[in-house]
Tab-separated table of C-alpha atoms in Angstrom:
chain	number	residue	atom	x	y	z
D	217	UNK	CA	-9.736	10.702	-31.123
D	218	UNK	CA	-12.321	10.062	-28.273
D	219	UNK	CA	-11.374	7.153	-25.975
D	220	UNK	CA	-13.002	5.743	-22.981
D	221	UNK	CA	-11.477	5.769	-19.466
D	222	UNK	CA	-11.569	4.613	-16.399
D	223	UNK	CA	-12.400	6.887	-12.991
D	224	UNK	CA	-12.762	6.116	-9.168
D	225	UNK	CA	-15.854	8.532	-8.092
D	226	UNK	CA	-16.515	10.014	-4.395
D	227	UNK	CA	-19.592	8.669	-2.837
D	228	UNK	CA	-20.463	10.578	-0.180
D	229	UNK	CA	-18.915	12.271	2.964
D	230	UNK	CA	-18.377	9.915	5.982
D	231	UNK	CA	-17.939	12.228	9.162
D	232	UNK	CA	-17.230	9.536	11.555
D	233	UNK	CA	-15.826	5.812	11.688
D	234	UNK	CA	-13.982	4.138	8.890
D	235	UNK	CA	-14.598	4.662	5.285
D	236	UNK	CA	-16.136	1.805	3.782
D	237	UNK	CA	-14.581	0.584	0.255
D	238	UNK	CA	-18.035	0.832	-1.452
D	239	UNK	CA	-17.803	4.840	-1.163
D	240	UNK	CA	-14.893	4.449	-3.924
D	241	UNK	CA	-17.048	4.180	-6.841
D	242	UNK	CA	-15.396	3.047	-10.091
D	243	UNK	CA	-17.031	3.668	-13.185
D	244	UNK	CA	-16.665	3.763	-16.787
D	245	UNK	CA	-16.656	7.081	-18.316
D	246	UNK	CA	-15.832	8.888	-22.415
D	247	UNK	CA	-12.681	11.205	-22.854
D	248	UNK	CA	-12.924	13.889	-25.200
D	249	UNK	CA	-10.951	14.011	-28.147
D	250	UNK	CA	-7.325	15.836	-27.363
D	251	UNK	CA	-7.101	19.843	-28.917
D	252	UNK	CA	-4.341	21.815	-28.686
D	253	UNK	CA	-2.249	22.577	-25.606
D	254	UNK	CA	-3.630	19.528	-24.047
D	255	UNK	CA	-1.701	16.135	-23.467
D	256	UNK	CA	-3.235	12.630	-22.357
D	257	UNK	CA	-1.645	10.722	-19.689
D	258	UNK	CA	-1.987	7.287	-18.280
D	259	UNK	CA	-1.708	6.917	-14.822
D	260	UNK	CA	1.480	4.300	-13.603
D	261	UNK	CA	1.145	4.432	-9.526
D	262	UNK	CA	-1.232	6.037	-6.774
D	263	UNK	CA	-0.263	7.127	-3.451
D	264	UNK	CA	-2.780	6.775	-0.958
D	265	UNK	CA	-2.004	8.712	2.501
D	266	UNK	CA	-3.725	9.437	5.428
D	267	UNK	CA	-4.590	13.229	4.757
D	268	UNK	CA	-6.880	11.903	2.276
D	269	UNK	CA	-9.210	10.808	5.234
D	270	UNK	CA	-9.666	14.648	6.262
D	271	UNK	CA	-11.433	15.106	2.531
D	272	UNK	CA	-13.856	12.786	3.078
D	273	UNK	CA	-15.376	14.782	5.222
D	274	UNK	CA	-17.675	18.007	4.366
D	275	UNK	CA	-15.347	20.055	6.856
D	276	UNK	CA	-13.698	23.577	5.951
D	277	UNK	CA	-10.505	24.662	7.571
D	278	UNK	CA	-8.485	22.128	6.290
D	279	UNK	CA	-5.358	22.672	3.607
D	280	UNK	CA	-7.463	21.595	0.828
D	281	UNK	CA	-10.930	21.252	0.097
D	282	UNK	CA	-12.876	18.316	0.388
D	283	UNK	CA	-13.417	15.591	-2.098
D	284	UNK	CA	-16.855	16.270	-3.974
D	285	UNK	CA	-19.332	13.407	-4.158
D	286	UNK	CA	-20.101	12.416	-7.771
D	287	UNK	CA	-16.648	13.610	-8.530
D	288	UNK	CA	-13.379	11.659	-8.728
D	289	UNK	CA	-10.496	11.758	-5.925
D	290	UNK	CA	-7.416	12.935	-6.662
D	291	UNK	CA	-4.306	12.219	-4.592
D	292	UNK	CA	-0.137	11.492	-5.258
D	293	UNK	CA	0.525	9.399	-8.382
D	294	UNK	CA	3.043	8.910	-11.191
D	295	UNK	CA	1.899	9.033	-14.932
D	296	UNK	CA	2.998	8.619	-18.578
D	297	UNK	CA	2.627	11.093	-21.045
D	298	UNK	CA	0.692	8.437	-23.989
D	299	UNK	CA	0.208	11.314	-26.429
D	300	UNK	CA	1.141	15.245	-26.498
D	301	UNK	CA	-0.330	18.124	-28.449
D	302	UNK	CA	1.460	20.113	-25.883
D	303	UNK	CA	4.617	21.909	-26.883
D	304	UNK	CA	7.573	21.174	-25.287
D	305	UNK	CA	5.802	18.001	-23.353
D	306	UNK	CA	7.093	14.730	-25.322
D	307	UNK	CA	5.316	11.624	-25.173
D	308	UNK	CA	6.615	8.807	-23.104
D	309	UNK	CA	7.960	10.996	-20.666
D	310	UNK	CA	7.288	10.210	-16.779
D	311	UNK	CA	5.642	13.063	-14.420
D	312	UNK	CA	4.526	12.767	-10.569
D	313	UNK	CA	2.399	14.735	-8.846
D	314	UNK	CA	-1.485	15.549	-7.888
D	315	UNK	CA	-3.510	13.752	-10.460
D	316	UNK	CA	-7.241	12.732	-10.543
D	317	UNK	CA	-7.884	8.925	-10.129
D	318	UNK	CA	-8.999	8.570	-13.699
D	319	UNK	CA	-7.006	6.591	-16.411
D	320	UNK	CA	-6.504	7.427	-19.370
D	321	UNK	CA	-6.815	11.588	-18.343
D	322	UNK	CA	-6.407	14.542	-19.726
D	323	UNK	CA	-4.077	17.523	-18.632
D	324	UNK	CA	-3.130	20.974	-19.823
D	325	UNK	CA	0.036	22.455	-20.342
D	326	UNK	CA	-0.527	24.433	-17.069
D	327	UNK	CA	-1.435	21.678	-15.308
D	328	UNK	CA	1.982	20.121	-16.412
D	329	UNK	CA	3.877	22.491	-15.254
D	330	UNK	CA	3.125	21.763	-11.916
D	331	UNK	CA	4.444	18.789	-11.630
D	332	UNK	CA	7.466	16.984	-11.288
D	333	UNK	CA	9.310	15.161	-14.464
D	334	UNK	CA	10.438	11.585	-13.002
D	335	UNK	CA	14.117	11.412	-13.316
D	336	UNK	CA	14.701	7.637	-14.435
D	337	UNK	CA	18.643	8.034	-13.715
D	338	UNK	CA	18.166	9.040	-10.152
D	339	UNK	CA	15.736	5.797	-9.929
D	340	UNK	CA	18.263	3.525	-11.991
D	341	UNK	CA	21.057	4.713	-9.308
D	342	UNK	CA	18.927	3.799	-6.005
D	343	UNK	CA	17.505	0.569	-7.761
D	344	UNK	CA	13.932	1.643	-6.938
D	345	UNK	CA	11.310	0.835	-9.150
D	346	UNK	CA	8.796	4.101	-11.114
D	347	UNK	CA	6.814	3.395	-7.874
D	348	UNK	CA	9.468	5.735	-5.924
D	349	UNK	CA	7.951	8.717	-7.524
D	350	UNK	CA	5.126	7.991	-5.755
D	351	UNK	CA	6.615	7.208	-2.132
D	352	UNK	CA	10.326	7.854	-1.262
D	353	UNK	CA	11.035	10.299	-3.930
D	354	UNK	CA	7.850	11.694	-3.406
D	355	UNK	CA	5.233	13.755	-1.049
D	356	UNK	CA	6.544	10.661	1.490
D	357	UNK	CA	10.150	11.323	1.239
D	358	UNK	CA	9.801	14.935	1.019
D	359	UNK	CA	7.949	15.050	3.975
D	360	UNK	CA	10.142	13.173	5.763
D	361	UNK	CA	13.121	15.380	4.621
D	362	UNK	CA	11.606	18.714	5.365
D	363	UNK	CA	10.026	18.365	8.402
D	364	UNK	CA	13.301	16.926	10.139
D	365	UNK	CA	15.590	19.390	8.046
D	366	UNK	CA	13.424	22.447	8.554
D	367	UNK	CA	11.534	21.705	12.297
D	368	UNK	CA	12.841	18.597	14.023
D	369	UNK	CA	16.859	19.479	13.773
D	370	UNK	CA	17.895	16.322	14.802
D	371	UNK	CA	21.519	15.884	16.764
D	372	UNK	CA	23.816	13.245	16.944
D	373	UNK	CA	23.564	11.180	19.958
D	374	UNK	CA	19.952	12.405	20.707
D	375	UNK	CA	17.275	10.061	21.707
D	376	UNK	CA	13.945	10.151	19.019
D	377	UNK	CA	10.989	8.192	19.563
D	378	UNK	CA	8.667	8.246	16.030
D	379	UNK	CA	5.489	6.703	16.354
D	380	UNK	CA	3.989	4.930	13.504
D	381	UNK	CA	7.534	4.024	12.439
D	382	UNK	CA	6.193	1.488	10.307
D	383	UNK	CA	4.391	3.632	8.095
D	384	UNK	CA	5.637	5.315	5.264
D	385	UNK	CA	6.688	8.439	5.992
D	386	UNK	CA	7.794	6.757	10.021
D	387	UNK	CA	10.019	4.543	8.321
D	388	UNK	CA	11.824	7.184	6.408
D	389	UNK	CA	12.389	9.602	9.478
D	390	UNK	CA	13.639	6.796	12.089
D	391	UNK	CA	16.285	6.013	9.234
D	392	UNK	CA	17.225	9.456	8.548
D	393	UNK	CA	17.698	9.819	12.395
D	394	UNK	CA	19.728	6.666	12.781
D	395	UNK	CA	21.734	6.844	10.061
D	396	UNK	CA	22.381	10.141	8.575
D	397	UNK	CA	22.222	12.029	12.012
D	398	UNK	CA	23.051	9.376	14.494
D	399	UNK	CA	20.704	9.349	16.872
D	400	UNK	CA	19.396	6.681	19.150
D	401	UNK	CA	16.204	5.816	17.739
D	402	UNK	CA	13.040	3.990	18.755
D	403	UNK	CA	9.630	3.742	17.472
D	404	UNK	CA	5.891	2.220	18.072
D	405	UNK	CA	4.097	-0.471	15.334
D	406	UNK	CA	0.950	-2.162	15.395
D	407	UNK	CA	1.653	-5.440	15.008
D	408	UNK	CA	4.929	-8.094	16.652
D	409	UNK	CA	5.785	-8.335	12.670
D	410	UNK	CA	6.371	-4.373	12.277
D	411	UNK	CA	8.205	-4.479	15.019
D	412	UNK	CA	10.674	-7.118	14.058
D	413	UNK	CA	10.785	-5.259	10.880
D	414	UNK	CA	11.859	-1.821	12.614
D	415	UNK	CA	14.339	-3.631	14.581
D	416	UNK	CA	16.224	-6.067	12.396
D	417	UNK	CA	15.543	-4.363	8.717
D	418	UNK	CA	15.777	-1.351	9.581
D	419	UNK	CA	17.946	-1.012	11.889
D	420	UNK	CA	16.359	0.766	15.420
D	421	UNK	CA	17.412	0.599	18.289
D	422	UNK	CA	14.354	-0.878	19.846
D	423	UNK	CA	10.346	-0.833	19.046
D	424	UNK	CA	7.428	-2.213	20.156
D	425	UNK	CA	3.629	-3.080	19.637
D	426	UNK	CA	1.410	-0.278	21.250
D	427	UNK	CA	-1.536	-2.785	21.476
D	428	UNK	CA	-0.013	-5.068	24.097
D	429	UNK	CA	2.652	-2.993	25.834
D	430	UNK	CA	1.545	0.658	26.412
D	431	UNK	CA	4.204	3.450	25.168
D	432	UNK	CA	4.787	5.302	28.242
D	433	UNK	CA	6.321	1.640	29.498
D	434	UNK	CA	8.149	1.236	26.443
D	435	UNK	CA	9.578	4.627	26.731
D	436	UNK	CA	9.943	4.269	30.195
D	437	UNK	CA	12.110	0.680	29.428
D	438	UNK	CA	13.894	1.945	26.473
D	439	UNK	CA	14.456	5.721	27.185
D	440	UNK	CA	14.403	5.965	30.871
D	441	UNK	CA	16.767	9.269	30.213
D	442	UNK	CA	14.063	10.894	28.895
D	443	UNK	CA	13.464	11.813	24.294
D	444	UNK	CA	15.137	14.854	22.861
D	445	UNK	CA	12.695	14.432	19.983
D	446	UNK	CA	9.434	12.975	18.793
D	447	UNK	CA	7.860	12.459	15.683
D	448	UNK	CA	4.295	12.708	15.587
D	449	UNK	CA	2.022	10.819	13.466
D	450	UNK	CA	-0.513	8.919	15.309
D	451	UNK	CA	-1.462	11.173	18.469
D	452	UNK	CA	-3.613	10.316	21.716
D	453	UNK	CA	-2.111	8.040	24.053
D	454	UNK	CA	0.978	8.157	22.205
D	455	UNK	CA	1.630	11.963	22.257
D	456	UNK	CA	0.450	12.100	25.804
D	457	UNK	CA	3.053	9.164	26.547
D	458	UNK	CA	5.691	11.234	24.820
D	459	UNK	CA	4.978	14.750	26.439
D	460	UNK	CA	5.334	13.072	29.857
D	461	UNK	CA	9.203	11.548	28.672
D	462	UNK	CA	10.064	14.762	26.544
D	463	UNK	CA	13.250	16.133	28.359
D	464	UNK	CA	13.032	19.798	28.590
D	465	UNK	CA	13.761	21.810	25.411
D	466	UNK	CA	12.524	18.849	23.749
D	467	UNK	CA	10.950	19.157	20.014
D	468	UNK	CA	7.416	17.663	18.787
D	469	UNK	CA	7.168	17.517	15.115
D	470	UNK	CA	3.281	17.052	14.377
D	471	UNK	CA	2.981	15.288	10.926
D	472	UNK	CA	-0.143	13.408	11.708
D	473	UNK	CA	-2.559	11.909	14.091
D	474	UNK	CA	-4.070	9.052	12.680
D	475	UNK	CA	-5.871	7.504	15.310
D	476	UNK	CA	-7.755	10.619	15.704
D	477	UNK	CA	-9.123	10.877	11.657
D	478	UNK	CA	-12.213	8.792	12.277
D	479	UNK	CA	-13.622	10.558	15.661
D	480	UNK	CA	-15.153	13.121	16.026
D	481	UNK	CA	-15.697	16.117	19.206
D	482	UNK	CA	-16.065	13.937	22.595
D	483	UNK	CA	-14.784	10.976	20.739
D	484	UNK	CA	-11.198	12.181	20.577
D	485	UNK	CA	-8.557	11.657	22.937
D	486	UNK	CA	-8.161	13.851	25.609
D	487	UNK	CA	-4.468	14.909	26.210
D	488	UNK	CA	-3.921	15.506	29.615
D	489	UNK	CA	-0.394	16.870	29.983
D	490	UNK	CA	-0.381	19.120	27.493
D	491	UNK	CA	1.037	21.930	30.251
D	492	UNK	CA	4.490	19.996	30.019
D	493	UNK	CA	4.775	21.556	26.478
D	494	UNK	CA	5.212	24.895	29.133
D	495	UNK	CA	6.890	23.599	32.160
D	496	UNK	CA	9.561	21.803	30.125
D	497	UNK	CA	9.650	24.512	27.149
D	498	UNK	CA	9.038	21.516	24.529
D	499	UNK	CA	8.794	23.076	21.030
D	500	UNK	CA	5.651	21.720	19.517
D	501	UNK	CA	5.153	22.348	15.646
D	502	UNK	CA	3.011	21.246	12.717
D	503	UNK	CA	3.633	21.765	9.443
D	504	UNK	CA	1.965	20.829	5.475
D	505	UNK	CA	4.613	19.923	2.798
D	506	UNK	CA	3.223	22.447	0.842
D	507	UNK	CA	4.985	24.894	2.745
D	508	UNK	CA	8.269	23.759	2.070
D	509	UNK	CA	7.895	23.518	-1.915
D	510	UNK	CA	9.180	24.242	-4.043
D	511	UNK	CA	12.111	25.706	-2.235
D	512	UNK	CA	13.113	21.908	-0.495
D	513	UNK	CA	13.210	19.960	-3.809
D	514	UNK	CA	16.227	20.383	-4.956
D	515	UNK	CA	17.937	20.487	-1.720
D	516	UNK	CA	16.332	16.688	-1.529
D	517	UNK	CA	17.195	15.525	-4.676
D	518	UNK	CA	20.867	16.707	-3.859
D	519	UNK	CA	20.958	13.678	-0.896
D	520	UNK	CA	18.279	11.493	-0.757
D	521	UNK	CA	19.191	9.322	-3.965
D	522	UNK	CA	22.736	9.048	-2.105
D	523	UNK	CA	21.628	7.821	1.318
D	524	UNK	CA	19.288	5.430	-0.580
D	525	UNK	CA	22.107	3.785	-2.801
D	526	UNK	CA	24.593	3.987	0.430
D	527	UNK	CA	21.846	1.725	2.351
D	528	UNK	CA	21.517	4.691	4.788
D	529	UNK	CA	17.682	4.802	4.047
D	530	UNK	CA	15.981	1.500	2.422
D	531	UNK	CA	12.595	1.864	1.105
D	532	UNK	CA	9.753	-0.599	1.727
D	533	UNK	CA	6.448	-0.646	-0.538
D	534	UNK	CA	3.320	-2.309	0.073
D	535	UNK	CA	1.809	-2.688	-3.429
D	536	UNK	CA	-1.509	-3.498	-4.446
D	537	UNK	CA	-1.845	-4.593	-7.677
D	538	UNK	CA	-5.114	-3.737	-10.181
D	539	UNK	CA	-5.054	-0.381	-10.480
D	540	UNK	CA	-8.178	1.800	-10.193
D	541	UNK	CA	-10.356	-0.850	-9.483
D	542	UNK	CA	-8.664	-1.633	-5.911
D	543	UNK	CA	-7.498	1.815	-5.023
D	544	UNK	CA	-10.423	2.314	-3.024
D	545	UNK	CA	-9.214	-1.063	-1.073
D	546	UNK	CA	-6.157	0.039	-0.844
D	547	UNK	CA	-6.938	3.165	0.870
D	548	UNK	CA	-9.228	1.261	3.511
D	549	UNK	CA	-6.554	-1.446	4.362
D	550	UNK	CA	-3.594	1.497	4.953
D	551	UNK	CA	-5.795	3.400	7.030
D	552	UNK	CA	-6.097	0.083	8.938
D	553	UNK	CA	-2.310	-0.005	9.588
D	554	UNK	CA	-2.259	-3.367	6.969
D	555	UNK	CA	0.513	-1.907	5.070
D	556	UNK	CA	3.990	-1.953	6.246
D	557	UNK	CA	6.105	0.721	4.310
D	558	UNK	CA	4.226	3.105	1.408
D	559	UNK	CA	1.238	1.849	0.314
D	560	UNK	CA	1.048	2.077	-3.488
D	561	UNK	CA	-1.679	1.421	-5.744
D	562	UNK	CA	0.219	-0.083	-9.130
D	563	UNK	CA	-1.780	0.670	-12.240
D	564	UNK	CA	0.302	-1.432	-14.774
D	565	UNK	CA	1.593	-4.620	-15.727
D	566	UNK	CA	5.093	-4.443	-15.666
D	567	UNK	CA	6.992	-1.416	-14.395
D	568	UNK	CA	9.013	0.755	-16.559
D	569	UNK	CA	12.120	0.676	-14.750
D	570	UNK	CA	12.436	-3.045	-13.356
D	571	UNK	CA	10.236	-4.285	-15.533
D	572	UNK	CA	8.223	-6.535	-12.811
């Protein structure tokens, strides 16, 4: 039968400068009645990420296509199958992957099939919450996993400087580098309380707040000998501070550059030592997660669950609690740097799992 749903809609493009939370539009709308082949789902989590930022812009070029205004986003999120007339798709069953941001939704069989059935016994042995399909055992983990598997090729008793290493994905590489390769690790946060958090709960070996010490004195403090690596996901100053302490054959592994998502042209930062990339034969490299699937998922699933229930990695969530109706929020505060770990919009009650 026909049901009504909710659905966050896309205001309008904002080319420049932050994107205010009234350009998440949430709105009321009618579902169809379910035929054949089709199965409705009701969405659990949301991920919201920074690559989101460079579809809310009318720009071509990028890896996908822009969000369309009048239209509802669609990003990382976990689901529940709430009825099936899909064979071979049972209801009650868990998925993650690219959804819309509309609850309750509907999904073919096709559309199924490209996403990812949420293992509950790989969640039950890392203690983690549904919310981990959406983060850690998700496009977050993943990304952290592949990137540093397939590009960075970190060594034991290397020196790695991550910037952002409060962030999601940050948090996940500087513990993968500490404490399944064994590298010296340090890392860059916003704020004093990030900082303690990279240094006493997680573990590295120092950190500090890029807003009141600047990083090439940090790096020039903590790793006068010089990085072997760095992991890139704010850019500017930061990368520029990092080029000038990369020893040679060092590797750059470009995930993001978040302080650069709301400029535009003349507005961005101007690297200015981007010849050291040539005189010390530093191996820079960017790279989309997409690239890596589906080939890397299994590999993942093989030793990420492990490292999470050895302690090697610990996982950190910022939730925000109402579902669709603060996603939009949600998305504003992380690209302000006010989450510490994942950010994760929770669309129900109680989860599944813990049952909190």
């Amino acid at each position: 039968m026909a049901c009504k749903a909710q659905t966050v809609l896309f205001k309008e493009y904002v080319e420049v400068g932050e994107v205010p939370p009234d350009n998440f539009q949430l709105r009321t709308i009618d579902l169809p009645a379910l035929k054949d082949g089709e199965v409705l789902l009701e969405l659990q989590y949301l991920s919201v990420d920074p690559y989101m930022r460079g579809r809310m812009r009318n720009a071509a070029g990028y890896f996908v296509g822009p969000f369309v205004p009048g239209e509802a986003l669609s990003g990382g999120g976990v689901v529940v199958v709430k009825e099936s007339k899909a064979p071979g798709i049972e209801k009650g069953k868990f998925y993650s992957g690219m959804v819309p941001w509309t609850s309750p939704q509907i999904a073919t069989k096709a559309q199924m099939e490209q996403m990812q059935p949420v293992d509950t016994d790989i969640l039950k042995l890392a203690k983690l919450p549904l919310s981990g399909y959406a983060g850690v055992f998700g496009l977050t983990g993943m990304t952290a996993y592949a990137s540093l598997t397939r590009i960075g090729k970190p060594k034991k008793g290397e020196t790695v400087f991550v910037s952002g290493a409060a962030g999601a994905v940050g948090m996940i590489v500087g513990q993968m580098c500490k404490n399944v390769y064994g590298c010296k690790v340090v890392g860059s946060a916003g704020s004093e309380d990030k900082v303690e958090f990279l240094t006493k709960e997680l573990g590295f070996d120092a950190a500090w707040n890029y807003k009141t010490m600047p990083t090439l004195d940090a790096l020039n403090k903590f790793c006068p000998e010089g990085i072997d690596m760095y992991y890139e996901n704010v850019g500017g100053e930061q990368l520029e501070a990092a080029l000038e302490k990369c020893r040679e054959n060092a590797r750059i592994v470009c995930c993001g550059m978040i302080s650069q998502y709301n400029k535009k042209g003349d507005d961005r930062y101007g690297v200015k030592n981007l010849a050291n990339v040539v005189f010390k034969k530093i191996k820079m490299e960017g790279f989309l997660l997409f690239q890596f699937l589906p080939e890397v998922v299994p590999e993942f699933f093989e030793h990420f669950p492990k490292w999470i229930a050895e302690g090697k990695i610990k996982d950190t969530e910022y939730v925000v609690k109402g579902g669709l109706a603060n996603a939009g929020q949600a998305f504003c505060d992380m690209m302000a740097g006010k989450n510490k770990g994942k950010a994760v919009v929770k669309c129900v009650d109680k989860d599944p799992i813990v049952g909190n």
